Short mmCIF file of C-alpha atoms and ligand atoms in Angstrom, two decimals:
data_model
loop_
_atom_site.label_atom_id
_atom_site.label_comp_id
_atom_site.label_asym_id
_atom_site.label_seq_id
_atom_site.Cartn_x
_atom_site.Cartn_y
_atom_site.Cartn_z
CA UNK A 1176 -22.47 -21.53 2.82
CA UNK A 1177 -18.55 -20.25 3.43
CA UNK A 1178 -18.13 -17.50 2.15
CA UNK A 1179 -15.24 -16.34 -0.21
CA UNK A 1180 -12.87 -13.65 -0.82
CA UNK A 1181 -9.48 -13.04 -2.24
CA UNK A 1182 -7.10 -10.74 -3.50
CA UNK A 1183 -6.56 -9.76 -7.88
CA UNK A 1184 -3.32 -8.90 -8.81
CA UNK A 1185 -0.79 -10.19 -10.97
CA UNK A 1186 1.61 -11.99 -10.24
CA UNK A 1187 0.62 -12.45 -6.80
CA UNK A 1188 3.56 -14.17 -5.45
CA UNK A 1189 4.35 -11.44 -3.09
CA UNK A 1190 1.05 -11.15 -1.37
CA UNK A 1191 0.44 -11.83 2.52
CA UNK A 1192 -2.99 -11.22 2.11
CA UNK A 1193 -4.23 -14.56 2.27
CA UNK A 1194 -2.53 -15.33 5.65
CA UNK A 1195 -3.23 -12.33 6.93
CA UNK A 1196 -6.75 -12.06 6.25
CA UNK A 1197 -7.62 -15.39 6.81
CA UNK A 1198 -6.62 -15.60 9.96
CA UNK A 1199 -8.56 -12.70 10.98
CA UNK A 1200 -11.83 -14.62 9.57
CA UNK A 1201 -10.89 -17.16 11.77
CA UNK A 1202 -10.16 -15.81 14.77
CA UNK A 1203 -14.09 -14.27 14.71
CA UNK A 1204 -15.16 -17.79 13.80
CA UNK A 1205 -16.39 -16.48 10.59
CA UNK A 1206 -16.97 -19.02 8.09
CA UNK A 1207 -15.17 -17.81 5.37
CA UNK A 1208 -12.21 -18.36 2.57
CA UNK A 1209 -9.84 -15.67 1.37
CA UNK A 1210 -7.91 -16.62 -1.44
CA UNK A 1211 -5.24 -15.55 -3.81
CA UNK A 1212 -6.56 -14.55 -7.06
CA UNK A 1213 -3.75 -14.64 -9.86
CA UNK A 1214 -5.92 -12.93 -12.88
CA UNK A 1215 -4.20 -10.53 -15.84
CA UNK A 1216 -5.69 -7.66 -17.26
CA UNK A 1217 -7.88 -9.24 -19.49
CA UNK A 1218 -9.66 -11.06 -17.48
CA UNK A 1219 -10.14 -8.75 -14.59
CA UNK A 1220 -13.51 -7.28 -15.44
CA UNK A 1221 -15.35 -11.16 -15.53
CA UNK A 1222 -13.34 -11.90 -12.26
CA UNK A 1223 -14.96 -8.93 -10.82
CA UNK A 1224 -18.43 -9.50 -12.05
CA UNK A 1225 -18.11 -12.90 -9.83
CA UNK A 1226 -17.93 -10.95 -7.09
CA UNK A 1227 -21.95 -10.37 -7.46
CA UNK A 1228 -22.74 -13.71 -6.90
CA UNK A 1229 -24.31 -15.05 -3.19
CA UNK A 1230 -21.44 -16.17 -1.84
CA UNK A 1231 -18.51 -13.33 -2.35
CA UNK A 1232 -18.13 -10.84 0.46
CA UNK A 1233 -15.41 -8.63 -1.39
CA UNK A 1234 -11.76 -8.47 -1.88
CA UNK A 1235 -8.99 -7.04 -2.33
CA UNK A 1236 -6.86 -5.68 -5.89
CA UNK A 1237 -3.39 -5.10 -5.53
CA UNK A 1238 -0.46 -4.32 -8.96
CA UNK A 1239 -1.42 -4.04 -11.37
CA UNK A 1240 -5.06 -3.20 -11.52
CA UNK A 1241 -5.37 -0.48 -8.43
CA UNK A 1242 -6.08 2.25 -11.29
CA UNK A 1243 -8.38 0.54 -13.88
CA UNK A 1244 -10.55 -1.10 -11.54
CA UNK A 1245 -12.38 1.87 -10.70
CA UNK A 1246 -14.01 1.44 -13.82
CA UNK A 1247 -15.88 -1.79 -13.16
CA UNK A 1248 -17.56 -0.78 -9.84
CA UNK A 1249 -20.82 0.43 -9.16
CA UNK A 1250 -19.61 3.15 -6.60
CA UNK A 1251 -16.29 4.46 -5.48
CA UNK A 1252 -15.62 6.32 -2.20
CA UNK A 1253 -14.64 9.96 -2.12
CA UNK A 1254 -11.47 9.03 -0.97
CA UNK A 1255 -10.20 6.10 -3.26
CA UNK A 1256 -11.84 8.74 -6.18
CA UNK A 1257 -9.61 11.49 -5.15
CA UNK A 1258 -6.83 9.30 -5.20
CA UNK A 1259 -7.74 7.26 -8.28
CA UNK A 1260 -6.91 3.83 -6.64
CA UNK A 1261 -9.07 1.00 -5.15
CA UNK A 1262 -7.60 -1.51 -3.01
CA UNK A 1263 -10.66 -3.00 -1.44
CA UNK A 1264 -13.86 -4.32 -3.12
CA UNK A 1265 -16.84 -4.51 -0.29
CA UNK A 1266 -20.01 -6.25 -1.56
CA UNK A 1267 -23.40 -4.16 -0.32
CA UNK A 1268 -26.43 -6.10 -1.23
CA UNK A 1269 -25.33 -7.19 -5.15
CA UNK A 1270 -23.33 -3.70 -5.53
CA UNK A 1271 -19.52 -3.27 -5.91
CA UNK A 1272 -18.58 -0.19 -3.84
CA UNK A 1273 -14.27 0.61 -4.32
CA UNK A 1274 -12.52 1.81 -0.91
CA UNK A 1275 -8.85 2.51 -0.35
CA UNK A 1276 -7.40 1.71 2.88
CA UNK A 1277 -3.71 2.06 1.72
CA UNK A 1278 -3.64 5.50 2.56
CA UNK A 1279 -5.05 4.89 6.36
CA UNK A 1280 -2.53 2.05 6.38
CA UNK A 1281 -0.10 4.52 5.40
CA UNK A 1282 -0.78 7.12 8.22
CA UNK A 1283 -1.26 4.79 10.84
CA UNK A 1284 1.83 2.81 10.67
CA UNK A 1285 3.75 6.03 10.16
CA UNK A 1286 2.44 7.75 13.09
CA UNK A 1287 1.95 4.22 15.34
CA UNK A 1288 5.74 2.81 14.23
CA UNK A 1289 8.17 5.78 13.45
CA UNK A 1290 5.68 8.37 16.53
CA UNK A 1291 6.02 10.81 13.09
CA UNK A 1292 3.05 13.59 12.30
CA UNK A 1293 4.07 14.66 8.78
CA UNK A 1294 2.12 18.07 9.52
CA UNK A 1295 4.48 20.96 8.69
CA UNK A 1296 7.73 18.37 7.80
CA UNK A 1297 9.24 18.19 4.15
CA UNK A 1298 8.80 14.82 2.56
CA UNK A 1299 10.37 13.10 -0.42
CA UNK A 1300 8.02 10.54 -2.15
CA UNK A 1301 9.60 8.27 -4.22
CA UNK A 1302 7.28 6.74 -6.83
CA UNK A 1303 4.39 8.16 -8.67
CA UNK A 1304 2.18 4.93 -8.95
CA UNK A 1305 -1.07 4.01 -6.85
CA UNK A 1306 0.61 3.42 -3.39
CA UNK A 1307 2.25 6.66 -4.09
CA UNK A 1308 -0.66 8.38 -4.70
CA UNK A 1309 -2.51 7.18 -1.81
CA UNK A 1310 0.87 8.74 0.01
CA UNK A 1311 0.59 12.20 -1.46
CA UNK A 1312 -3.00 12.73 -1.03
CA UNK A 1313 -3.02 11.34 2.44
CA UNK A 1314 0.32 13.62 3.34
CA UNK A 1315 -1.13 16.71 1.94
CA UNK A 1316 -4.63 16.05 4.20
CA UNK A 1317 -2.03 16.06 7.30
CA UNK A 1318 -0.71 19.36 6.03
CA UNK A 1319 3.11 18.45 5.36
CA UNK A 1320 4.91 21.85 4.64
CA UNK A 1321 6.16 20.64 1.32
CA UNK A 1322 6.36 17.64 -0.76
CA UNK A 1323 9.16 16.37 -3.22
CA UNK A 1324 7.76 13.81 -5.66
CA UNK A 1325 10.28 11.86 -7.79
CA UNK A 1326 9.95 9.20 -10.58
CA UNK A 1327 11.54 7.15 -13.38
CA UNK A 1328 8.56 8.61 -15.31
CA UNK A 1329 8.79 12.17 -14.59
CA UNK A 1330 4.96 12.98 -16.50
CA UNK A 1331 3.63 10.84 -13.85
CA UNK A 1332 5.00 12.58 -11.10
CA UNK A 1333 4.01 15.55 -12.14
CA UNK A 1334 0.33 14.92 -12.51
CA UNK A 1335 0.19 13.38 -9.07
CA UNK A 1336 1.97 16.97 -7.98
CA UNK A 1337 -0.89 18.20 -9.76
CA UNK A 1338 -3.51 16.46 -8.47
CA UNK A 1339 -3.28 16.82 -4.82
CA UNK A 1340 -4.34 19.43 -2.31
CA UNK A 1341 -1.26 21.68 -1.75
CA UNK A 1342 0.17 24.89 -2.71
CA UNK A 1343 1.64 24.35 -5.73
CA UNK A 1344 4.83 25.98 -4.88
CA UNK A 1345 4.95 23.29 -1.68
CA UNK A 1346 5.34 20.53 -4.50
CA UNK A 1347 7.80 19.66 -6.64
CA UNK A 1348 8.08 16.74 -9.57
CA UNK A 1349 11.06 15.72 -10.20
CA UNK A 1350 13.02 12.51 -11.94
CA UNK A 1351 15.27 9.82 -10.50
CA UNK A 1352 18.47 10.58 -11.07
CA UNK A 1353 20.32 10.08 -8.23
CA UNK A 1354 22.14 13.38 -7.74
CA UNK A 1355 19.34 15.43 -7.47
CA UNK A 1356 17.52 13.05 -5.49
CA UNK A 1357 20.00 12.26 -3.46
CA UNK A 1358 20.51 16.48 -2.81
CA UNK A 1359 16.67 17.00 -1.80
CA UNK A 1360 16.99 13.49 0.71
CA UNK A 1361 19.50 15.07 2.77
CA UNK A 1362 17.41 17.81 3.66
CA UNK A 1363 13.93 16.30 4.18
CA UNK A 1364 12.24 15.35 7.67
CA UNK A 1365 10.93 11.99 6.11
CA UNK A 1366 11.84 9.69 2.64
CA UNK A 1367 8.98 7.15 1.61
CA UNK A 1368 9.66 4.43 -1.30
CA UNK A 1369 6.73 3.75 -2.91
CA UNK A 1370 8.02 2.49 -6.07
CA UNK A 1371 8.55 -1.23 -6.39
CA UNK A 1372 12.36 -0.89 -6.02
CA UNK A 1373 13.71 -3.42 -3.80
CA UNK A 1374 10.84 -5.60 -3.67
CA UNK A 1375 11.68 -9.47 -4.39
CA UNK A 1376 10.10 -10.54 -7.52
CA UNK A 1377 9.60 -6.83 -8.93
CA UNK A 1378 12.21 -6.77 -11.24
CA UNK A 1379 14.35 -4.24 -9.38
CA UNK A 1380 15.20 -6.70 -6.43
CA UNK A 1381 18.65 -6.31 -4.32
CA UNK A 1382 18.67 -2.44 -5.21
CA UNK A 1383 18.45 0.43 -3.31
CA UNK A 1384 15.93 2.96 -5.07
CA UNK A 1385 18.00 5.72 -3.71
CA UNK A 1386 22.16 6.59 -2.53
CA UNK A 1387 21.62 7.67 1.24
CA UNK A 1388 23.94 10.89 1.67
CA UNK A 1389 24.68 12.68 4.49
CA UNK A 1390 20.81 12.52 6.20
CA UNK A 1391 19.89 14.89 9.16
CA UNK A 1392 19.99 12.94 12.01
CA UNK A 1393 16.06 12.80 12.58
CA UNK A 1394 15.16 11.88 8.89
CA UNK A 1395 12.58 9.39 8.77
CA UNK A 1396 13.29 6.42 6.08
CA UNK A 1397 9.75 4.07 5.51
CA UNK A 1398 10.10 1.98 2.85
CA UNK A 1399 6.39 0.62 1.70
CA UNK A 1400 7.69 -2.84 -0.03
CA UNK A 1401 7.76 -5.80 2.97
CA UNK A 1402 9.37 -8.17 0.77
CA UNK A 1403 12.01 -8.64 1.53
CA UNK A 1404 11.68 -7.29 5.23
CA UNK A 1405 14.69 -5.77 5.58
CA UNK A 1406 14.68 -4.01 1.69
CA UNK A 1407 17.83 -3.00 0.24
CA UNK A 1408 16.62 1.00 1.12
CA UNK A 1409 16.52 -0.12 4.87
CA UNK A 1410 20.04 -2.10 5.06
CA UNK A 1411 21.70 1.25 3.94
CA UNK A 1412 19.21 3.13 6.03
CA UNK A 1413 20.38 1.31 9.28
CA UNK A 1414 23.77 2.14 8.97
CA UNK A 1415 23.10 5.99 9.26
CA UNK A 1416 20.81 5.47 12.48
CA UNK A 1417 17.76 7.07 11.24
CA UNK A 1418 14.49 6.02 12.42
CA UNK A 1419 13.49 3.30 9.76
CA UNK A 1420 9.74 1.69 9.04
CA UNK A 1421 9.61 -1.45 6.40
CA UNK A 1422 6.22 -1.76 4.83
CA UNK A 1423 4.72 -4.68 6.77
CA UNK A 1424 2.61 -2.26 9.11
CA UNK A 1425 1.17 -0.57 6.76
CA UNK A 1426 -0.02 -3.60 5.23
CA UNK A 1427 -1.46 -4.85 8.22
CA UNK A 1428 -3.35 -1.98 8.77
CA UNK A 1429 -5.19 -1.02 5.11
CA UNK A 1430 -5.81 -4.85 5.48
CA UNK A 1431 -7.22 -4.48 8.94
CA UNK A 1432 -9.31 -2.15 7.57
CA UNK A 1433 -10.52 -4.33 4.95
CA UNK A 1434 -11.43 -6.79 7.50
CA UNK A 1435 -14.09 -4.26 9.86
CA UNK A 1436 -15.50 -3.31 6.29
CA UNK A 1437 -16.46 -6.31 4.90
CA UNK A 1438 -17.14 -8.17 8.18
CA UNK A 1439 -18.26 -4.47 10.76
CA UNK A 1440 -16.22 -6.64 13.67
CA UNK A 1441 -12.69 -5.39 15.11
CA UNK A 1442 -9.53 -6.78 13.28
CA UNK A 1443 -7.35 -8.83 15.70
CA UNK A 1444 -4.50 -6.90 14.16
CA UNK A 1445 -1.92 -8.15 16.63
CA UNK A 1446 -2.59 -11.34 15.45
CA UNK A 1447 -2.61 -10.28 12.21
CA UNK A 1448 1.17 -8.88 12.30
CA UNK A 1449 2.43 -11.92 14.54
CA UNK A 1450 1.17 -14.28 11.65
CA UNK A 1451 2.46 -12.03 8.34
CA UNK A 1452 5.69 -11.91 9.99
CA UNK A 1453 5.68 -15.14 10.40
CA UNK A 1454 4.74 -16.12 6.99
CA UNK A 1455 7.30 -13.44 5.16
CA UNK A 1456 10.35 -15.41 7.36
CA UNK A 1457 9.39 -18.31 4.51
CA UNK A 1458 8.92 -16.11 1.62
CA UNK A 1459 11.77 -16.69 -1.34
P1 NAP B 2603 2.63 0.67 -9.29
O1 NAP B 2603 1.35 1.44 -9.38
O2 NAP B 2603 2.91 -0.36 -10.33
O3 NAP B 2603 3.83 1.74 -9.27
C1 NAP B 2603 5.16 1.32 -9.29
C2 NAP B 2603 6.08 2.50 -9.05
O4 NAP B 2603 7.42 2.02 -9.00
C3 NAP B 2603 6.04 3.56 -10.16
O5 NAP B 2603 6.32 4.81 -9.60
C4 NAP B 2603 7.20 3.08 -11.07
O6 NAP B 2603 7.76 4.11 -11.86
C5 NAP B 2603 8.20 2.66 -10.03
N1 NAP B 2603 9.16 1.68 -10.55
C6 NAP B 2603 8.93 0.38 -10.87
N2 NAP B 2603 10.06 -0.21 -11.29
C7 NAP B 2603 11.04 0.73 -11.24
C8 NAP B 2603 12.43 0.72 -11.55
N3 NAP B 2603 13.04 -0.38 -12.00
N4 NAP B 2603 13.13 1.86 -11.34
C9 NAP B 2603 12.51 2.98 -10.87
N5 NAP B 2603 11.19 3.05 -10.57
C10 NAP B 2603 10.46 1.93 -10.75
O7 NAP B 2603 2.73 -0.09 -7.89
P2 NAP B 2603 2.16 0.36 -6.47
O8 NAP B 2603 0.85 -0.28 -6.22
O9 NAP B 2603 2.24 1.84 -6.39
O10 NAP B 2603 3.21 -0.33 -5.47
C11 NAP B 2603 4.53 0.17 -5.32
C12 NAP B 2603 5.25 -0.59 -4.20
O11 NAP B 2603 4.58 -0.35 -2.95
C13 NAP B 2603 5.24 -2.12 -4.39
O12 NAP B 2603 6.48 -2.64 -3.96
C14 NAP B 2603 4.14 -2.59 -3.46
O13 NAP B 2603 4.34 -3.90 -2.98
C15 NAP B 2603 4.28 -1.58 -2.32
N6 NAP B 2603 3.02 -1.43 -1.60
C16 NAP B 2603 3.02 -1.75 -0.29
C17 NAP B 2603 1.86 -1.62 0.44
C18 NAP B 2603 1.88 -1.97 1.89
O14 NAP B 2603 0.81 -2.15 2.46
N7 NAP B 2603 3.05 -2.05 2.51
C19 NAP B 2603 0.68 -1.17 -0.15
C20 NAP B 2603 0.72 -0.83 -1.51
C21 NAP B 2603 1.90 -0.99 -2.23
P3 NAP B 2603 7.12 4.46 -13.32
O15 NAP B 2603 5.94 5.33 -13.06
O16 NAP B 2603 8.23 5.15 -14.02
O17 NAP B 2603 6.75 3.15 -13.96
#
């Protein structure tokens, strides 16, 4: 019998996931169907429940259901507890177990893509939400030398400052408005988006979630949204010839990671990336 996974979120027209993944299953002959799952809040918990049944291997839960899904499993790992975030369901025997690979996709790409070690740098975070939190908590483990997390929502920012393992006089909460955002960018080794700013079909598409200044010459930009590829945050970003990362690595790699969990064989994650960035060329 095939066997089927898929990713919840809602909406899901943004997701790669599907091509991504399912190429993977193919290219290890694996007989098996990963799907987009389009399901709203309400319906989440019976969608997971499925997931029991003989012939789901897992899957994957993207916006807006990261946070409450926790909830519904029968186990969560240490680190998708600490951050508070699951982005990967893996069936073992009839038991839901919650993993989050964002913040290894996070890591990876930014040390594999932009060569950067966050250890001892100062970072601005923009974004308090669950990629963001998978970003602080996976910066802090590195050892960054101080972290500057801003948000429309400042109460949300500051619990995430509150939350993760650092000094608190190393982190600092702080609101969007541009000025003082755009003071603390100029001085930073490295500025991640991980709001939804800039992504097509997020609500905030064609904008830039922050005014580039005068940037030292060796900041860092990596902007997690993919779609577009080239985000609003990266257009402005190329002008200043910083070292810029769009958010298509990191995606390959938390869903790489996906893959050798539910499946225990290597992700072919060249393929993987040649085939997302193929796929994103037709997105609209
Ligand atoms: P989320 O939990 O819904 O958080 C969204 C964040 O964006 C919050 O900080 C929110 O601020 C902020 N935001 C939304 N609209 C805004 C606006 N108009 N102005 C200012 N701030 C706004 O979503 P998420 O899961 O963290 O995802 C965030 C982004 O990262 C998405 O674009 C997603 O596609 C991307 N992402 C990429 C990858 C990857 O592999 N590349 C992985 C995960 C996520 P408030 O708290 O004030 O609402």
């Amino acid at each position: 019998m095939a066997k089927r996974l898929g990713i919840f979120g809602y909406p899901l027209a943004h997701s790669l996931s599907p091509v991504l993944q399912q190429v993977a299953f193919d290219y290890h002959n694996i007989d098996a169907t990963y799907e987009a799952w389009p399901v709203r809040s309400e319906q989440l918990g019976s969608e997971v429940d499925k997931l029991r049944g003989p012939d789901y291997l897992g899957a994957n839960i993207t916006i807006p259901h990261k946070e409450v899904v926790l909830e519904l499993l029968d186990d969560v790992t240490q680190t998708a507890t600490s951050i508070g975030a699951v982005n990967t369901i893996v069936k073992r025997g009839s038991s839901l177990v919650g993993h989050n690979t964002d913040a290894y996709g996070f890591i990876k790409s930014l040390t594999e893509q932009a060569d950067f070690n966050p250890q001892d740098k100062s970072v601005l975070l923009l974004g308090a939400g669950g990629a963001a939190r998978a970003a602080a908590f996976s910066l802090a483990e590195t050892g960054v030398a101080s972290l500057t997390i801003s948000n429309r929502t400042v109460a949300r920012a500051q619990a995430l400052a509150n939350a993760i393992d650092l000094p608190s006089a190393n982190v600092t909460a702080i609101s969007n408005d541009p000025s003082s955002v755009s003071k603390i960018a100029n001085s930073v080794d490295l500025i991640v988006n991980a709001t939804s700013v800039g992504m097509m079909h997020g609500g905030a598409e064609a904008t830039s979630p922050l005014q580039l200044g005068d940037l030292t010459p060796d900041t860092v930009i990596y902007d997690m949204v993919y779609t577009p590829s080239k985000t609003p945050l990266l257009q402005a970003a190329g002008d200043t010839g910083t070292t810029c990362v769009g958010g298509l690595w990191m995606l390959i790699y938390q869903g790489a990671a996906a893959f050798e969990l539910w499946t225990e064989r290597p992700a072919p994650v060249g393929l993987m990336y040649e085939t997302a960035h193929k796929a994103l060329a037709d997105f609209r």
